[in-house]
mmCIF file of C-alpha atoms in Angstrom:
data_model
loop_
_atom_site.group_PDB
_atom_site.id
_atom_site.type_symbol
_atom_site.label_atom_id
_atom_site.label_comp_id
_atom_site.label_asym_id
_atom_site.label_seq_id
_atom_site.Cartn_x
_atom_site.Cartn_y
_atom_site.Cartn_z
ATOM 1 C CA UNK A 22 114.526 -75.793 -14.362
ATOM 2 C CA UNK A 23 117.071 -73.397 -15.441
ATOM 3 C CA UNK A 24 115.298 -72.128 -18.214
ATOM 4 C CA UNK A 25 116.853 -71.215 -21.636
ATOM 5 C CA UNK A 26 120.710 -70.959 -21.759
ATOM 6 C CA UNK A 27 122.468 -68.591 -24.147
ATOM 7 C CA UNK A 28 125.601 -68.106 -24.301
ATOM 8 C CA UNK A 29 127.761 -65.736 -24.679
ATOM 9 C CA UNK A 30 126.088 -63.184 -23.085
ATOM 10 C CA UNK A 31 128.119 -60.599 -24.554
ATOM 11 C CA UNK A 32 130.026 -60.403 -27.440
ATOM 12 C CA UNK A 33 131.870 -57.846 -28.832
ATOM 13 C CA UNK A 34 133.541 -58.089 -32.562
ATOM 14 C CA UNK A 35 135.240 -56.594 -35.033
ATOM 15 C CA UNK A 36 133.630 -56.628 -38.792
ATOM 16 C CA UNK A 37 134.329 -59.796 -40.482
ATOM 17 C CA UNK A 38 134.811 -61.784 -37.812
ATOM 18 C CA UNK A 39 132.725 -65.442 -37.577
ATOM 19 C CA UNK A 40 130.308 -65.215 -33.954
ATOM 20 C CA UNK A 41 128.481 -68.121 -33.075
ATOM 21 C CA UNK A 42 125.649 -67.759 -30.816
ATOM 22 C CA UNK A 43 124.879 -70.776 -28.826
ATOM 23 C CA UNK A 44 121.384 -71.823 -27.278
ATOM 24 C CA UNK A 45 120.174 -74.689 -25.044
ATOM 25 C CA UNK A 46 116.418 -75.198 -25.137
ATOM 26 C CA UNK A 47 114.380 -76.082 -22.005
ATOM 27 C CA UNK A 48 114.789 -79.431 -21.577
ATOM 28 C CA UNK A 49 111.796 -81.755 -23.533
ATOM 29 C CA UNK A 50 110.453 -78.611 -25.337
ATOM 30 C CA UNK A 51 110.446 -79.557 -28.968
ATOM 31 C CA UNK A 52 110.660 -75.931 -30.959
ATOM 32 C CA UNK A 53 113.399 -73.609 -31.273
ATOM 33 C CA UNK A 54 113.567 -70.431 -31.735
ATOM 34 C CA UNK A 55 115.658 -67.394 -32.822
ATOM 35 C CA UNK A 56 114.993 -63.723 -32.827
ATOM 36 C CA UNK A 57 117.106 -60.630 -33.234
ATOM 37 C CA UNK A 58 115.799 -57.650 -31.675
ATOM 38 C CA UNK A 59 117.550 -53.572 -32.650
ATOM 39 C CA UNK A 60 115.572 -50.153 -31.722
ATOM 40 C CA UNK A 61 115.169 -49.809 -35.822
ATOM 41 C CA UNK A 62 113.439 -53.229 -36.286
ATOM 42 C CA UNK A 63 112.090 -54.072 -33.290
ATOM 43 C CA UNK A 64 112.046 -58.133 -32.053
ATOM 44 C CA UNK A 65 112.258 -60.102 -35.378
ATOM 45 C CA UNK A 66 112.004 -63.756 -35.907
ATOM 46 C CA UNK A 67 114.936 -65.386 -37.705
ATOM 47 C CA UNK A 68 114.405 -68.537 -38.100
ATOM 48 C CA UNK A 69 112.711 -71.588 -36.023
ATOM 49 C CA UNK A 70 113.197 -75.420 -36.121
ATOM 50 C CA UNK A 71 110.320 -78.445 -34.889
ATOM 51 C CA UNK A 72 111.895 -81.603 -33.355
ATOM 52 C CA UNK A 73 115.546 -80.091 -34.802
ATOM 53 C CA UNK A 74 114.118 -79.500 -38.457
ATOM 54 C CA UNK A 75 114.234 -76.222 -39.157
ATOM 55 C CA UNK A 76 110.326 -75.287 -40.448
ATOM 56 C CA UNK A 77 110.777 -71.077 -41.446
ATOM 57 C CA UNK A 78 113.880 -69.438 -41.916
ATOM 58 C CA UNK A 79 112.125 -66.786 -43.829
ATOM 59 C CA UNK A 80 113.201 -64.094 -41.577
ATOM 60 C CA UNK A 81 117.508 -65.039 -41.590
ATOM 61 C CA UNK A 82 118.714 -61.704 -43.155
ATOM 62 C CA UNK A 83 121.164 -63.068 -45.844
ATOM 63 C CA UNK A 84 123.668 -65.825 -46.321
ATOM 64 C CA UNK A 85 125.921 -64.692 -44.189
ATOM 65 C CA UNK A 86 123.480 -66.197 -41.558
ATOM 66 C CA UNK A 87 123.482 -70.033 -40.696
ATOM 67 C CA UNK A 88 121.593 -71.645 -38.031
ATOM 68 C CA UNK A 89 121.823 -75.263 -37.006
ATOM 69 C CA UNK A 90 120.476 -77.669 -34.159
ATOM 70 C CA UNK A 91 121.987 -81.028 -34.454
ATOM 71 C CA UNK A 92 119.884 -82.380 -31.669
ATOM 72 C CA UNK A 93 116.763 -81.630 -29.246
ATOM 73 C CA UNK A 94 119.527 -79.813 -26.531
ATOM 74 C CA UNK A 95 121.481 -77.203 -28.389
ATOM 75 C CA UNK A 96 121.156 -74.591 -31.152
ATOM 76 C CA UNK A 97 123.663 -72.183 -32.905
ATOM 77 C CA UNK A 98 123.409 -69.278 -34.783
ATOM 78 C CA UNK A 99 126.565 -68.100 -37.355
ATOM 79 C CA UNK A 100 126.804 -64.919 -38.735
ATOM 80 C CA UNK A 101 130.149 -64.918 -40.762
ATOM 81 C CA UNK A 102 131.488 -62.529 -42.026
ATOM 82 C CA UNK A 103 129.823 -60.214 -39.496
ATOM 83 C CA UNK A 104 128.742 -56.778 -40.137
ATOM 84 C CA UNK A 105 128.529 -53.776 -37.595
ATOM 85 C CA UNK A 106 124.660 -53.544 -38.633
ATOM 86 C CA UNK A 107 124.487 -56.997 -37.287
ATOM 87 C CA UNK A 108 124.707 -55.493 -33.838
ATOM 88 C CA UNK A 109 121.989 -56.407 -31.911
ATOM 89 C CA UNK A 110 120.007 -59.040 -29.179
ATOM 90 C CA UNK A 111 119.752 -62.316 -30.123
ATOM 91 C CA UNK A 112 117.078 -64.180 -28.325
ATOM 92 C CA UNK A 113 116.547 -67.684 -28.167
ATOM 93 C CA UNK A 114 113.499 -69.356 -27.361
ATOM 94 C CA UNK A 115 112.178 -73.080 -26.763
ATOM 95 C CA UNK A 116 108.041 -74.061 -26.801
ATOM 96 C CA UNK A 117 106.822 -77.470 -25.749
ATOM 97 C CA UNK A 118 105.148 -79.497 -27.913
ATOM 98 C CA UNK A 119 101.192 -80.038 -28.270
ATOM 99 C CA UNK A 120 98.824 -77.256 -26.079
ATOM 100 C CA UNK A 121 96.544 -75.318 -27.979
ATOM 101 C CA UNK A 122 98.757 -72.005 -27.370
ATOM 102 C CA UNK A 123 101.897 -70.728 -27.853
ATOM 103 C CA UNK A 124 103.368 -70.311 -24.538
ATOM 104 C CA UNK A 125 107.233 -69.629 -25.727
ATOM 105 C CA UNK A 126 110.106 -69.543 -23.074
ATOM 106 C CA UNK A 127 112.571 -66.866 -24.025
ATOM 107 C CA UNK A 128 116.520 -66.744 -22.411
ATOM 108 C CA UNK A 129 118.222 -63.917 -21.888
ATOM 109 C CA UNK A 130 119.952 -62.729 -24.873
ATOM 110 C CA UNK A 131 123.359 -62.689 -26.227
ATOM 111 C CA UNK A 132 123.956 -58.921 -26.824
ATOM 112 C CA UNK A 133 126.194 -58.779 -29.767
ATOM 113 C CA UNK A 134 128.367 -55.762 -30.951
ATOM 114 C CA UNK A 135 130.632 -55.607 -34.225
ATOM 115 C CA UNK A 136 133.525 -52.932 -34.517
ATOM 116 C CA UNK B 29 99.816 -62.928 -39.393
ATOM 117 C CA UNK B 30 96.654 -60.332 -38.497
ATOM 118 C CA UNK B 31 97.989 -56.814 -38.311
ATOM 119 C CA UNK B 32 98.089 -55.363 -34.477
ATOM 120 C CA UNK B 33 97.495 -51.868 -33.539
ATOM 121 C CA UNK B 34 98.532 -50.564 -29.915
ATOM 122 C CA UNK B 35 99.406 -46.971 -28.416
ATOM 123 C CA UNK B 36 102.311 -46.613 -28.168
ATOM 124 C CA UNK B 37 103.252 -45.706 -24.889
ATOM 125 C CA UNK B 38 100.851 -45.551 -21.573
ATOM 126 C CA UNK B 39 101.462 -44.221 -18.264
ATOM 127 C CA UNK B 40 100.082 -45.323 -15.088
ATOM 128 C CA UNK B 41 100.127 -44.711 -10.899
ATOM 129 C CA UNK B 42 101.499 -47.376 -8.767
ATOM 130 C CA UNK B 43 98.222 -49.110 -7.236
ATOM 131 C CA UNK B 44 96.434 -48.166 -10.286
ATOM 132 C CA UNK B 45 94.325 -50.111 -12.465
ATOM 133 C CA UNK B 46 95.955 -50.514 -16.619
ATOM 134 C CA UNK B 47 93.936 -51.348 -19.685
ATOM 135 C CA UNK B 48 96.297 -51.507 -22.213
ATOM 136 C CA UNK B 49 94.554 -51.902 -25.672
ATOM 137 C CA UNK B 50 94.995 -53.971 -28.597
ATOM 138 C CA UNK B 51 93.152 -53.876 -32.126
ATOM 139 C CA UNK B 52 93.367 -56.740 -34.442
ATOM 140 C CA UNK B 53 90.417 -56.315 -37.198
ATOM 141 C CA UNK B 54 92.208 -58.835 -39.299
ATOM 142 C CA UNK B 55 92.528 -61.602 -36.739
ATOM 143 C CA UNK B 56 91.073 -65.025 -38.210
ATOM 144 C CA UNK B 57 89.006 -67.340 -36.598
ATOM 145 C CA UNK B 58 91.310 -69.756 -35.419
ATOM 146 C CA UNK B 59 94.147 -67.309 -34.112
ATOM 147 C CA UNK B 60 94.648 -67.027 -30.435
ATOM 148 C CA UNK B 61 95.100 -63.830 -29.002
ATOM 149 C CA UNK B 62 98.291 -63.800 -26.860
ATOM 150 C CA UNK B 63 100.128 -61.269 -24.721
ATOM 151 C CA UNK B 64 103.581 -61.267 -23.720
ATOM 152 C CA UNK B 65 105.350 -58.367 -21.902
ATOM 153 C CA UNK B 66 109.326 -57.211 -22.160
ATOM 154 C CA UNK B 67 111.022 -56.129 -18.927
ATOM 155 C CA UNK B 68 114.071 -54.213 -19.526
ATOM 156 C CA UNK B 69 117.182 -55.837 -20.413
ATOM 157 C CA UNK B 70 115.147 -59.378 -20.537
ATOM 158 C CA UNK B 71 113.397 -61.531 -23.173
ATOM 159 C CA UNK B 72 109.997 -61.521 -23.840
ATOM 160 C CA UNK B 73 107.943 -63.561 -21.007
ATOM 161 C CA UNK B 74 104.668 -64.641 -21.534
ATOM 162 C CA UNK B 75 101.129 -62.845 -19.374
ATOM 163 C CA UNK B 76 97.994 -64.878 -20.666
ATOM 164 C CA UNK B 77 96.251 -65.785 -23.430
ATOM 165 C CA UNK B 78 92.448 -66.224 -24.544
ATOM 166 C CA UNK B 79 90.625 -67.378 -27.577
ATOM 167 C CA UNK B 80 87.111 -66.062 -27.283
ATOM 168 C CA UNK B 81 86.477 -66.197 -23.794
ATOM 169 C CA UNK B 82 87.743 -63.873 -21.181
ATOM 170 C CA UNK B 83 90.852 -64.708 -19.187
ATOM 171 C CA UNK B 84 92.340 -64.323 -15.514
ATOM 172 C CA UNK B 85 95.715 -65.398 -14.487
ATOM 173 C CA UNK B 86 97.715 -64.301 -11.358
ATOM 174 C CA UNK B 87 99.285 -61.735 -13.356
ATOM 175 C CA UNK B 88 96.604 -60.132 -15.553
ATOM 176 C CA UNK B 89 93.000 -60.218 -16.850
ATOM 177 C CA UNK B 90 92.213 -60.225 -20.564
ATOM 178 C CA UNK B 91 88.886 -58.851 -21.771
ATOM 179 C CA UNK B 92 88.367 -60.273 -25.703
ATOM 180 C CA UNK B 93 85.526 -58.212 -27.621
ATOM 181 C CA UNK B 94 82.492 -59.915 -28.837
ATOM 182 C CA UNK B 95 83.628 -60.176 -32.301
ATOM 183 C CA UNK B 96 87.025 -60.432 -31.475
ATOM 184 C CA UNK B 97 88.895 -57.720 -33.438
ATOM 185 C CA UNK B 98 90.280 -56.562 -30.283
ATOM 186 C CA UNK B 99 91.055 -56.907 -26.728
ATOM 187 C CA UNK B 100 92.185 -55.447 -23.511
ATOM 188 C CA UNK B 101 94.767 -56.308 -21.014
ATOM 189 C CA UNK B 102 94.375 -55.502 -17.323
ATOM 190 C CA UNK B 103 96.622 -55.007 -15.465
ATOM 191 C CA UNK B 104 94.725 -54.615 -11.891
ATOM 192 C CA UNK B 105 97.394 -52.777 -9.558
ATOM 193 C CA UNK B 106 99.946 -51.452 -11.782
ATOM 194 C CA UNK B 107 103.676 -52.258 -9.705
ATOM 195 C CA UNK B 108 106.743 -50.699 -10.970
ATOM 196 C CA UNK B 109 107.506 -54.121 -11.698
ATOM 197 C CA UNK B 110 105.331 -53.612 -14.203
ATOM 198 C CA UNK B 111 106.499 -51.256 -16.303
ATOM 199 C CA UNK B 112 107.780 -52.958 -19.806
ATOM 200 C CA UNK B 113 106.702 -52.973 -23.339
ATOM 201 C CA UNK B 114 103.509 -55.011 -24.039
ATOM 202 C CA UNK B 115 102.854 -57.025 -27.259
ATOM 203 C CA UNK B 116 99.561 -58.350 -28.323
ATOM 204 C CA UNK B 117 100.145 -61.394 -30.646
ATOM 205 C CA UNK B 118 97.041 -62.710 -32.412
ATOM 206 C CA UNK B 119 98.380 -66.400 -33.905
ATOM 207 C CA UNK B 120 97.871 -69.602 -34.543
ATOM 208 C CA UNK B 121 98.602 -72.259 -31.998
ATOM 209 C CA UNK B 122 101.766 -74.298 -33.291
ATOM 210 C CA UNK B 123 103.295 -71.319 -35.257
ATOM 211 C CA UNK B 124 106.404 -68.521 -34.067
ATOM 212 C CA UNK B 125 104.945 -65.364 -32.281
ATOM 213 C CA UNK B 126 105.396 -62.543 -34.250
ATOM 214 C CA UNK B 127 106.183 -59.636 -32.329
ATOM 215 C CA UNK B 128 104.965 -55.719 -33.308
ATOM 216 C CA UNK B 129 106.280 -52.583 -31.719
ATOM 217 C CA UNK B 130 103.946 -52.807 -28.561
ATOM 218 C CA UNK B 131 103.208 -50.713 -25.907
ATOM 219 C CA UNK B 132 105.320 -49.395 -23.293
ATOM 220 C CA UNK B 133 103.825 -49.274 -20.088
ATOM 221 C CA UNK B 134 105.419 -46.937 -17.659
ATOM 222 C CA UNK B 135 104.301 -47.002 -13.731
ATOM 223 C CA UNK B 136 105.229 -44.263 -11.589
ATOM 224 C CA UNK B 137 105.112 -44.286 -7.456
#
């Protein structure tokens, strides 16, 4: 299995610029997840969806933020217009469904950086 | 979410037993007790788990306290693989992991 796919890896901006983000969940795993990590805030959740639907987005910053997932393979986060304190990770993550724990599979991070 | 409380950094020999520490007084009955560890320049990956009882895997043990409100991670030959940050998450199964500051673990040789 290849694991979680992000892409970009890297991204580099400049302020008010649109950047999409763009995750593919381990195939059959049925929860989504996105997290934004800085050395201020630490790894912070964003927002997370259940069979595409997204359940919290309690944690998306402002509405400058958008994330979708218009089916079970493939997830994007917007941030438009972007902002140089929106430099950070972005993590995605995918969790199977059912198990009594929360065993979540992370990728590798789209590092993003706004000018 | 039950509030965590972890050193924040620990130091260990290469070949060395680690017990990294967690407290989580306000952990409810129901929450599982999970630890994930942070390699540099990677995303989170996942150690073990427990509920009550106490745990082995192939990478770690963890030791949960009678009345739960904390637990230990072992780590039983520290490798300088091992040196990451280490979160304890107490949550409920079916809900997002909420991560705290952790503990970085640093391994020398």
């Amino acid at each position: 299995d290849a694991g979680v796919i992000q892409s970009p890896r890297h991204e580099v901006t400049e302020m008010g610029q649109e950047v999409t983000l763009r995750c593919k969940p381990i195939s059959g795993h049925n929860s989504l997840f996105w997290y934004r990590q800085t050395m201020m805030r630490g790894l912070e959740l964003l927002i997370y969806f259940n069979n595409n639907v997204p359940i919290d987005d309690s944690g998306m910053p402002e509405d400058r933020f958008s994330a979708k997932m218009p089916n079970a393979s493939f997830s994007t986060l917007k941030i438009q217009p972007s902002e140089p304190r929106d430099s950070a990770v972005y993590f995605c993550a995918s969790r199977p469904s059912g198990g009594s724990y929360n065993e979540q599979f992370f990728g590798p991070g789209t590092r993003l950086t706004v000018l | 979410d039950a509030k965590t409380t972890q050193p924040n950094s620990m130091e260990s020999n290469e070949e060395e037993p680690v017990h990294l520490p967690c407290n989580h007084s306000t952990i409810s009955g129901t929450d599982y007790i999970h630890w994930y560890r942070q390699l540099p320049s990677q995303g989170p990956e996942y150690v073990i788990h427990g509920l009550t009882s106490n745990v082995n895997n192939r990478m770690a043990s963890l030791a949960i306290a009678e009345d739960r409100k904390s637990s230990t991670l072992i780590l039983h030959r520290a490798t300088l693989r091992d040196a990451a940050v280490y979160y304890c998450i107490p949550n409920q199964a079916g809900t997002a992991l909420i991560f705290g500051k952790g503990t970085t673990l640093s391994v020398s040789s």
